[in-house]
Coordinates of C-alpha atoms in Angstrom, one line a residue:
X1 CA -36.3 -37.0 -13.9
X2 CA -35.1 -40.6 -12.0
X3 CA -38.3 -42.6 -12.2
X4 CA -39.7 -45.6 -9.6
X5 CA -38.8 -48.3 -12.1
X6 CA -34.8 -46.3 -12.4
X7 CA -34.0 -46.5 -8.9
X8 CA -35.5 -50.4 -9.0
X9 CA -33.1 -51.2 -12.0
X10 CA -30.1 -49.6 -10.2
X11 CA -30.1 -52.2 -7.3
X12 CA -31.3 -55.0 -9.9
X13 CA -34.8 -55.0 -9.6
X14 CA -34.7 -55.1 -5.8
X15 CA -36.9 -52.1 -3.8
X16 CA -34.5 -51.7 -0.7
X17 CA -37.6 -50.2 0.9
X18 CA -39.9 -52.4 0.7
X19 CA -38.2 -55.1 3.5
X20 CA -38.8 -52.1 6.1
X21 CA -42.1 -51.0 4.6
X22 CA -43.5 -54.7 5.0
X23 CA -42.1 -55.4 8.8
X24 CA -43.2 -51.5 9.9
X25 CA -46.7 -51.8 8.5
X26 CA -47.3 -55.0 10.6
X27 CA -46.0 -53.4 13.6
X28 CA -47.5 -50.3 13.5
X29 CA -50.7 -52.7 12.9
X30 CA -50.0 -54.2 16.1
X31 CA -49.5 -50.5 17.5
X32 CA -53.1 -49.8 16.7
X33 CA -54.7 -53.0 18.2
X34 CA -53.0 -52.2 21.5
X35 CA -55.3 -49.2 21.8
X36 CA -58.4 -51.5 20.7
X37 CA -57.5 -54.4 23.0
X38 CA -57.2 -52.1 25.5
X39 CA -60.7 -50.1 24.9
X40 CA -58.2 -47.0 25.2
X41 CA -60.5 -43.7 24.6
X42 CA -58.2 -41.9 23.6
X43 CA -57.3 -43.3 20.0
X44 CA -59.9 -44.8 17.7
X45 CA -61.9 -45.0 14.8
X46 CA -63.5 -42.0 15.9
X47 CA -60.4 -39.8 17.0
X48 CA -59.3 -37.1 14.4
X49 CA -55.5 -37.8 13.1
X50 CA -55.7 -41.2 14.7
X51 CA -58.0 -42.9 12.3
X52 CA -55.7 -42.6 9.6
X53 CA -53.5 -45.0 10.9
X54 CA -55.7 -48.1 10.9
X55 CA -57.4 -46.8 7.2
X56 CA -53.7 -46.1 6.2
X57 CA -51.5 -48.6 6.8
X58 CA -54.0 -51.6 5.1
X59 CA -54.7 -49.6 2.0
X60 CA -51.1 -49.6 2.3
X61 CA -50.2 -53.1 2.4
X62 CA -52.7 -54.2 0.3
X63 CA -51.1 -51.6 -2.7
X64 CA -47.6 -53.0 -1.3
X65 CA -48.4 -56.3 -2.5
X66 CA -50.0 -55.8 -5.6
X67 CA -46.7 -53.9 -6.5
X68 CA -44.3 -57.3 -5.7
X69 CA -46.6 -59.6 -6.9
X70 CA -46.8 -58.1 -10.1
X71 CA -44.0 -59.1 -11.6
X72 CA -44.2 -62.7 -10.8
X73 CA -47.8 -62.5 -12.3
X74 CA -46.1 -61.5 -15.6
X75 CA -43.5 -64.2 -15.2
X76 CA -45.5 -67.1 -14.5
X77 CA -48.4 -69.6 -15.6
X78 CA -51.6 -69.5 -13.7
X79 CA -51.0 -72.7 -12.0
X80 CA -47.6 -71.4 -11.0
X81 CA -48.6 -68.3 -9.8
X82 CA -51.8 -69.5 -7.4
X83 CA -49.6 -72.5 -6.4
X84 CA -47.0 -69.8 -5.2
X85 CA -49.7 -67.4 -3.3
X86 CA -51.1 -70.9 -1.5
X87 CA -48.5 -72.3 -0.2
X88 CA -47.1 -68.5 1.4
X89 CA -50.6 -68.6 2.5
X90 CA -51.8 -71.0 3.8
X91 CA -49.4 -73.3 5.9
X92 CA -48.6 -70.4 8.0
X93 CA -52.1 -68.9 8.4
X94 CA -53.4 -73.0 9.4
X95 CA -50.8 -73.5 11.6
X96 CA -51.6 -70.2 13.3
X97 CA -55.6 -71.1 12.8
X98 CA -54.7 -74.9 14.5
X99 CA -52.7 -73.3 17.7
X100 CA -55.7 -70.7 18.7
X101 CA -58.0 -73.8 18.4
X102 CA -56.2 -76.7 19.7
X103 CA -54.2 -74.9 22.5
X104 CA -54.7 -71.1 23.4
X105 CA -58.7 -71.9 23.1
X106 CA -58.6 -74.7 25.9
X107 CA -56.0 -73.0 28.0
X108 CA -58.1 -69.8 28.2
X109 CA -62.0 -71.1 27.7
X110 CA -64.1 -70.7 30.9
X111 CA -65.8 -74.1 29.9
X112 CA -64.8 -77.4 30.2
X113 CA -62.2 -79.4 27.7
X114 CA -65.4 -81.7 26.8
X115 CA -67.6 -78.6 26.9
X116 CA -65.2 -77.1 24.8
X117 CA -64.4 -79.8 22.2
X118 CA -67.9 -80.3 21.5
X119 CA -69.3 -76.8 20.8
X120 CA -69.7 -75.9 17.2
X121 CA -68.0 -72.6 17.6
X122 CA -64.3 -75.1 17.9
X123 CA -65.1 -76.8 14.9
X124 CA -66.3 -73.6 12.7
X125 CA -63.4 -71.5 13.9
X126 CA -60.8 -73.7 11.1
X127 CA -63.3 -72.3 8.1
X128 CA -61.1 -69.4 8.7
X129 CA -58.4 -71.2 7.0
X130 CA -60.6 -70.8 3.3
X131 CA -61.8 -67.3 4.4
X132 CA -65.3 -67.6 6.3
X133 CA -64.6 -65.6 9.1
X134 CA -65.0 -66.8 13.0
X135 CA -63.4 -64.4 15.5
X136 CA -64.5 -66.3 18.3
X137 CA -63.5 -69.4 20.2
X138 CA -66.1 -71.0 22.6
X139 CA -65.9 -69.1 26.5
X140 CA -62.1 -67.5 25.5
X141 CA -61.3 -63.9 26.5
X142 CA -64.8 -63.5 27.7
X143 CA -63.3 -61.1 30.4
X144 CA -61.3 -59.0 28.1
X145 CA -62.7 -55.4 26.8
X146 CA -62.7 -57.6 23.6
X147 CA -63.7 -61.0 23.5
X148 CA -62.1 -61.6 20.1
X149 CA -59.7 -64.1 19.6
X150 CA -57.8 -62.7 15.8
X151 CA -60.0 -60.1 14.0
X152 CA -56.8 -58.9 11.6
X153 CA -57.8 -62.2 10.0
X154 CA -60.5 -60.1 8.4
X155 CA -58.2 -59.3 5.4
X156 CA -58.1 -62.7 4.3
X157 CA -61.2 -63.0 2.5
X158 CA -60.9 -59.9 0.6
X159 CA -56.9 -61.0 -0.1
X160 CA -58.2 -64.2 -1.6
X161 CA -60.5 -61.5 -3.4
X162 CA -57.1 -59.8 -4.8
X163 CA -55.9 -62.9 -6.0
X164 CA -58.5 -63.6 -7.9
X165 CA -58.8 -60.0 -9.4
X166 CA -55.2 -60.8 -10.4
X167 CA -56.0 -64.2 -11.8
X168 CA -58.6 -62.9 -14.3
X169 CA -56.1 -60.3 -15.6
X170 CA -53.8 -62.8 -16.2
X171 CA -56.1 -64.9 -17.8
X172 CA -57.7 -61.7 -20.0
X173 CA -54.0 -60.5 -20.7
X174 CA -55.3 -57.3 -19.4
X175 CA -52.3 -57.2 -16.3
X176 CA -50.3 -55.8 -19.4
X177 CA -52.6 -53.1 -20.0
X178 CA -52.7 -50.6 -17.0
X179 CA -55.7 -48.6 -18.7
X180 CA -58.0 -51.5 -17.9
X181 CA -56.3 -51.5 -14.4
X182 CA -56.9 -48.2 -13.9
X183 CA -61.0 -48.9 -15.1
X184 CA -61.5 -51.4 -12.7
X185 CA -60.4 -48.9 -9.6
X186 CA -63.0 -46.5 -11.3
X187 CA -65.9 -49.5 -11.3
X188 CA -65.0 -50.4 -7.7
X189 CA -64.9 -46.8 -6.4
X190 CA -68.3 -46.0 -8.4
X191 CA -69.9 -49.0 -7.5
X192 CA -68.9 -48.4 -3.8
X193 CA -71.0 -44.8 -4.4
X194 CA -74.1 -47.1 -5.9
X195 CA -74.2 -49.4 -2.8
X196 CA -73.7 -46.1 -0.5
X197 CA -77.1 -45.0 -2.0
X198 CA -78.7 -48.2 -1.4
X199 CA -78.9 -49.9 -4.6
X200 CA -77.6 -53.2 -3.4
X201 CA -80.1 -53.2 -0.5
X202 CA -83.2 -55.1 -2.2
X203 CA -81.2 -57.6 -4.1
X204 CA -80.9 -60.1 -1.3
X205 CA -78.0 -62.4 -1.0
X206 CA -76.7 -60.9 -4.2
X207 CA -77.1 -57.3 -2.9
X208 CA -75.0 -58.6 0.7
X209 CA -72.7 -60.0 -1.6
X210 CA -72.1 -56.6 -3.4
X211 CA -72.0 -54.6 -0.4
X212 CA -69.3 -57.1 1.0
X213 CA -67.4 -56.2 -2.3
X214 CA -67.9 -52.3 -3.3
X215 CA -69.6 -51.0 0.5
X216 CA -67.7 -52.3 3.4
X217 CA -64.2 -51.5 4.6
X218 CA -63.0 -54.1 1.5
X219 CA -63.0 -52.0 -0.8
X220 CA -60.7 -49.8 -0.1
X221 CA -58.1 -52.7 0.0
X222 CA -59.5 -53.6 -3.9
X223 CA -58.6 -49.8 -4.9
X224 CA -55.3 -50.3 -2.9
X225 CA -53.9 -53.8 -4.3
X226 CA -54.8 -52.2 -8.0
X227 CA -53.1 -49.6 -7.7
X228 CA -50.3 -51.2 -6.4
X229 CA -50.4 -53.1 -9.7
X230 CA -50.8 -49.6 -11.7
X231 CA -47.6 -48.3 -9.7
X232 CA -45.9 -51.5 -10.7
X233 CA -47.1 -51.3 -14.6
X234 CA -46.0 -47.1 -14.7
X235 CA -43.2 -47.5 -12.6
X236 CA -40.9 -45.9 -15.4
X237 CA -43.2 -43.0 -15.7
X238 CA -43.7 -42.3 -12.1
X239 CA -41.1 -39.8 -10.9
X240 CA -39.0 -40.1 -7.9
X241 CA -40.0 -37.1 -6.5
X242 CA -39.7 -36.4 -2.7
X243 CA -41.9 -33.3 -3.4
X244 CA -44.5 -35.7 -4.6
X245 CA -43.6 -37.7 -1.8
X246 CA -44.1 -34.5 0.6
X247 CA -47.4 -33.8 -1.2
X248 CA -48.7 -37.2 -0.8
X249 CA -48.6 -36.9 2.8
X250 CA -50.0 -33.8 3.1
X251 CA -53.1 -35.2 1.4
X252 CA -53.1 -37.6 4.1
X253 CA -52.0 -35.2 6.5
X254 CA -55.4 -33.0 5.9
X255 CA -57.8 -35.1 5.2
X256 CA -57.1 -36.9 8.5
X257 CA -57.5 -33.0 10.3
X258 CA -61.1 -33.3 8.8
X259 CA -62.4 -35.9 11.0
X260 CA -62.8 -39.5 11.9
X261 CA -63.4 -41.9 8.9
X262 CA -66.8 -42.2 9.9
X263 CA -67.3 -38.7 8.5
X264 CA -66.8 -39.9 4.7
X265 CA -67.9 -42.8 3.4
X266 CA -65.3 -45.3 2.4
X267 CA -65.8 -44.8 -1.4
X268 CA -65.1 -41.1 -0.6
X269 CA -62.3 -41.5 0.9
X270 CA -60.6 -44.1 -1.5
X271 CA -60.7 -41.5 -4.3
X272 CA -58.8 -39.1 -1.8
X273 CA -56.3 -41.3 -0.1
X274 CA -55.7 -44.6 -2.1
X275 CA -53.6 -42.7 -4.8
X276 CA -51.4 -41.0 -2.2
X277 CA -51.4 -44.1 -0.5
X278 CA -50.4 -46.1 -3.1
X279 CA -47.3 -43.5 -4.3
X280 CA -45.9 -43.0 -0.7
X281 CA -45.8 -47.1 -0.2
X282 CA -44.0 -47.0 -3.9
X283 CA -41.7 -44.5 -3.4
X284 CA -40.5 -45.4 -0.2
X285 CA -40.3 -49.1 -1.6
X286 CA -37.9 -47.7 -3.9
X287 CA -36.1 -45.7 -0.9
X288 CA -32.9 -46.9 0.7
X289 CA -33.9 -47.6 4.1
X290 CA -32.3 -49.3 7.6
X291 CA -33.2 -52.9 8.1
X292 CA -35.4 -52.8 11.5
X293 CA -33.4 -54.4 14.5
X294 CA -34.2 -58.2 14.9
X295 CA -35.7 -58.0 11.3
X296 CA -33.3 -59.0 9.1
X297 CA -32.8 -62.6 9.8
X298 CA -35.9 -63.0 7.6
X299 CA -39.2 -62.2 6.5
X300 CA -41.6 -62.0 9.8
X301 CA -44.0 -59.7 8.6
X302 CA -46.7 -62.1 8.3
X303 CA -46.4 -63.8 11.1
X304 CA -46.5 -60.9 13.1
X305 CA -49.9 -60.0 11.2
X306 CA -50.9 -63.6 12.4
X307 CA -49.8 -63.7 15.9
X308 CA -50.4 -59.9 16.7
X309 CA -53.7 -60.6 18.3
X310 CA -54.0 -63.9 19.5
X311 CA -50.5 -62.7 22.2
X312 CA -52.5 -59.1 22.5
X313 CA -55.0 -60.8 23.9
X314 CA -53.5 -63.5 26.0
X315 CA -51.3 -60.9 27.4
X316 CA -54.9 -58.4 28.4
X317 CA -55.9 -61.7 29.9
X318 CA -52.8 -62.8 31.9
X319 CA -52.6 -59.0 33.2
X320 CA -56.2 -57.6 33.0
X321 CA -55.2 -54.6 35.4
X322 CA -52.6 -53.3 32.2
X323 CA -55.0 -50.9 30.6
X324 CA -52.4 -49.1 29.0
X325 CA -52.4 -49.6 25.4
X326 CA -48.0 -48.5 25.3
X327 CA -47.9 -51.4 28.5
X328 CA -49.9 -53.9 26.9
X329 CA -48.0 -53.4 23.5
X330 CA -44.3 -53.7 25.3
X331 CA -45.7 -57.0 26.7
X332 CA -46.8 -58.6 23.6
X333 CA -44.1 -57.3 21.0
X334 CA -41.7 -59.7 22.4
X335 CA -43.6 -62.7 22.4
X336 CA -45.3 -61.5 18.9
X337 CA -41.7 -61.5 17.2
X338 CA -41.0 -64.9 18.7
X339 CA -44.0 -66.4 17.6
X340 CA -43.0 -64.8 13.9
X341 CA -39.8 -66.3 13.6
X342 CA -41.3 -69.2 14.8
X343 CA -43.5 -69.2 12.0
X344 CA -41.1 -68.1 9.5
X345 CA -38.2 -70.5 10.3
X346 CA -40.1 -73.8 10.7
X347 CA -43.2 -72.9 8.4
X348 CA -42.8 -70.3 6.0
X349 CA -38.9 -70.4 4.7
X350 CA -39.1 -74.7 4.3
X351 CA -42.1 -74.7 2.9
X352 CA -40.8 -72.0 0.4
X353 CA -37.9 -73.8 -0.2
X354 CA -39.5 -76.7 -1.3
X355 CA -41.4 -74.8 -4.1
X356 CA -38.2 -73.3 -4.7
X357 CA -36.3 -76.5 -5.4
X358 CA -39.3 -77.9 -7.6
X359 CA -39.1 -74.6 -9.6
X360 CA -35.1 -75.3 -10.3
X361 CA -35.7 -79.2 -10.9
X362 CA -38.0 -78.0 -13.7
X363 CA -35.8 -75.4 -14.7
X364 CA -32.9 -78.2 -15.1
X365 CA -35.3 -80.2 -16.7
X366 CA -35.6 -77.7 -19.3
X367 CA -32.4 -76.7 -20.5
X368 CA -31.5 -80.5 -20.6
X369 CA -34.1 -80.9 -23.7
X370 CA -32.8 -78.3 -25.1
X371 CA -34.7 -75.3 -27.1
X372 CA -34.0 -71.5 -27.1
X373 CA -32.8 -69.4 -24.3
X374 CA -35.5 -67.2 -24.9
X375 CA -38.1 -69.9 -24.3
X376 CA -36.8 -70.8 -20.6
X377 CA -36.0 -67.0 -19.5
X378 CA -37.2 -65.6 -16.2
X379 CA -37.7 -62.2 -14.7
X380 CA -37.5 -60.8 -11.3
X381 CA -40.2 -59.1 -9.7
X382 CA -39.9 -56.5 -11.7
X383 CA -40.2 -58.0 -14.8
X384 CA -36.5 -57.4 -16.1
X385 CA -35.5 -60.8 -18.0
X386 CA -33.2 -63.2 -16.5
X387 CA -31.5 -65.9 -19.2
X388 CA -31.8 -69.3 -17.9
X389 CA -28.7 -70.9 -18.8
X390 CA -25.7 -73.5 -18.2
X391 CA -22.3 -72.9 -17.4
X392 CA -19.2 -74.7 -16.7
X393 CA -16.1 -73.3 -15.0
X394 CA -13.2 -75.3 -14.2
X395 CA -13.5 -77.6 -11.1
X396 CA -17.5 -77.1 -11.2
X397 CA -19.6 -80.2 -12.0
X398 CA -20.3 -80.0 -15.3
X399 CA -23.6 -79.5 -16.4
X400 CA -24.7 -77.4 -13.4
X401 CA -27.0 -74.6 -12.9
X402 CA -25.5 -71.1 -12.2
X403 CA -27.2 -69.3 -9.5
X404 CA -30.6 -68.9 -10.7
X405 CA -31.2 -66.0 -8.1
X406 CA -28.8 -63.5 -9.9
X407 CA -28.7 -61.7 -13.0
X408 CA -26.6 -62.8 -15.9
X409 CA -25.2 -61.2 -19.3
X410 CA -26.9 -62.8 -22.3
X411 CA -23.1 -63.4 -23.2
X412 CA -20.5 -65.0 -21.4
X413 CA -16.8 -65.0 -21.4
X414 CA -14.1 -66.4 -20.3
X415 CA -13.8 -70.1 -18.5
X416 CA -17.7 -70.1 -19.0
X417 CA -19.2 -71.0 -22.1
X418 CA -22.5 -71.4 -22.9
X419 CA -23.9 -75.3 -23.4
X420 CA -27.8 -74.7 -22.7
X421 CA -28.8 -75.4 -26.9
X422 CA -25.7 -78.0 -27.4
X423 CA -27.0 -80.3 -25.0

């Protein structure tokens, strides 16, 4: 039976899925807040089917990237790896932090610029940017059903969270061992059960702590970024099945039926959902699907997680008589992907490009002392080795790098010749 990991190898190591998966996640995020923006009574937390959107779609991105960034944690040092997540963090997310602040904040404040400038709240709004959470912006959207200015930056303490999870099993060796993977879902989920019973509640700051961590909405994104890392580790023993696929979503399908989430507690329902979660992002990751209209001139999903709100809620207070959630989300949508490519084309790409250039320096660096191929190899993200090497071919600059960014035979032929060792 055609497994996850042989439908990844036959388009070389690339999920042709996962493009869509990430840009239709973080609109059908934006989807959601339109009814919360909105106050609209008929979707919600509370609503049965409707819940499983919102609980769905994060466990779902969470387990998305712990499948992609899997492979690079297998590739690369520590340093390399955290320097990496930062900088596709954090530029973007300060930028985004820095223009609610500086400009939507005193456009939309009902206080004064002074008045404004010299409240605590404008200061304590940029610890967002290290993950102490501030959704609030001194007298902005005080009118709006929601006065809110960007609660989807809730995720970022618990993805700094993630990365760390991922740090330690690098460190411990133990992201090569998907049996201690697969533990640490069962101490998160059974710890969640503890802190349901109240075990954490007498323990103080420690106990808050640990309810942050195993009791709140969190942890469900913990269970889903491991076992995106378990789908990543198994992926050439997990079938490509479209019957599992079909069954996956029937699990979903019924447990949303029962009721709102606020039925089940959140440990509960991660030992229902995460799993079927975490296949259906895999195998559709794996799936050949379109590239999304507008889309494919890069990667906007993050800035459309970063923007989504802030516009949602400009546009609820430029046109406070749009109640309709549909309305209010085919006014913002436009203005969202704008400010995404924005963000992508003068933020995100340069400042990846940059790493990227430092990465091939070194890389050159390398083969010019010498040592084995094997030494300098690379993988893709899905760990499939990639010999770093030199090649020549006539009327190319000797000494050059061949296009680190495709695969290559460990042997070569022809008018290219191998000169990594000799020089």
């Amino acid at each position: 039976m055609q497994t996850i990991g042989d439908k990844l190898d036959a388009r070389r190591g690339m999920g042709p899925g996962f493009d869509f998966l990430r840009v239709a996640l973080a609109v059908g995020i934006v989807v959601w807040h339109s009814f919360g923006v909105a106050r609209n009574p008929v979707w919600g937390d509370g609503t049965p089917f409707a819940w499983i959107f919102g609980y769905g779609m994060l466990v779902m991105f969470f387990s998305l990237s712990g499948f992609l960034i899997s492979g690079s944690a297998q590739r690369l040092k520590l340093h390399d790896f955290l320097i990496n997540r930062g900088l596709r963090i954090f530029p973007a997310l300060g930028v985004e932090i820095a223009l609610s602040a500086l400009v939507l904040g005193p456009l939309f404040t009902t206080l004064t610029l002074g008045e404004y400038f010299r409240d605590p709240g404008t200061a304590s709004y940029f610890t967002n940017i290290v993950g102490k959470m501030n959704f609030h912006l001194p007298g902005v959207f005080l009118s709006n059903p929601v006065s809110v200015v960007n609660w989807s930056l809730w995720t970022v303490p618990h993805e700094f969270v993630c990365y760390a999870i991922m740090s330690a099993l690098m460190i411990t060796g133990f992201l090569r061992r998907p049996s201690v993977v697969l533990m640490a879902i069962v101490f998160i989920i059974a710890a969640g059960f503890i802190g349901e019973a109240g075990a954490f509640k007498s323990l103080g700051f420690v106990g808050r702590v640990l309810d942050f961590l195993f009791v709140g909405r969190g942890s469900r994104l913990y269970v889903g970024f491991l076992l995106g890392i378990t789908m990543y580790l198994y992926r050439h023993r997990i079938p490509y099945s479209a019957i599992l696929f079909a069954a996956a979503v029937g699990i979903c399908v019924v447990v949303a039926a029962i009721g709102p989430a606020k039925w089940m507690s959140y440990p509960a329902l991660a030992c229902i959902l995460a799993l079927p979660l975490a296949y259906i992002t895999a195998f559709l990751g794996a799936t050949d699907l379109p590239t999304l209209p507008v889309f494919h001139h890069g990667d906007y999903s993050y800035g459309v997680y970063l923007y989504g709100m802030p516009v949602q809620q400009t546009m609820v207070a430029l046109f406070p008589s749009v109640r309709d959630p549909l309305l209010q989300l085919g006014l913002a949508l436009p203005v969202i992907i704008l400010f995404s490519m924005f963000s992508w084309h003068v933020i995100e790409k340069p400042v990846l490009a940059l790493r990227k250039r430092s990465l091939l320096r070194r890389e050159g660096q390398g083969c010019r002392r010498g040592g084995s191929v094997e030494s300098r190899r690379t993988r893709s993200w899905t760990g499939r080795r990639r010999p770093c090497f030199r090649a020549e071919r006539v009327g190319e600059r000797p000494g050059s790098i061949r296009d680190p960014g495709r695969y290559a035979k460990p042997t070569v032929t022809g008018k290219m010749r191998r000169t990594c060792n000799s020089r």
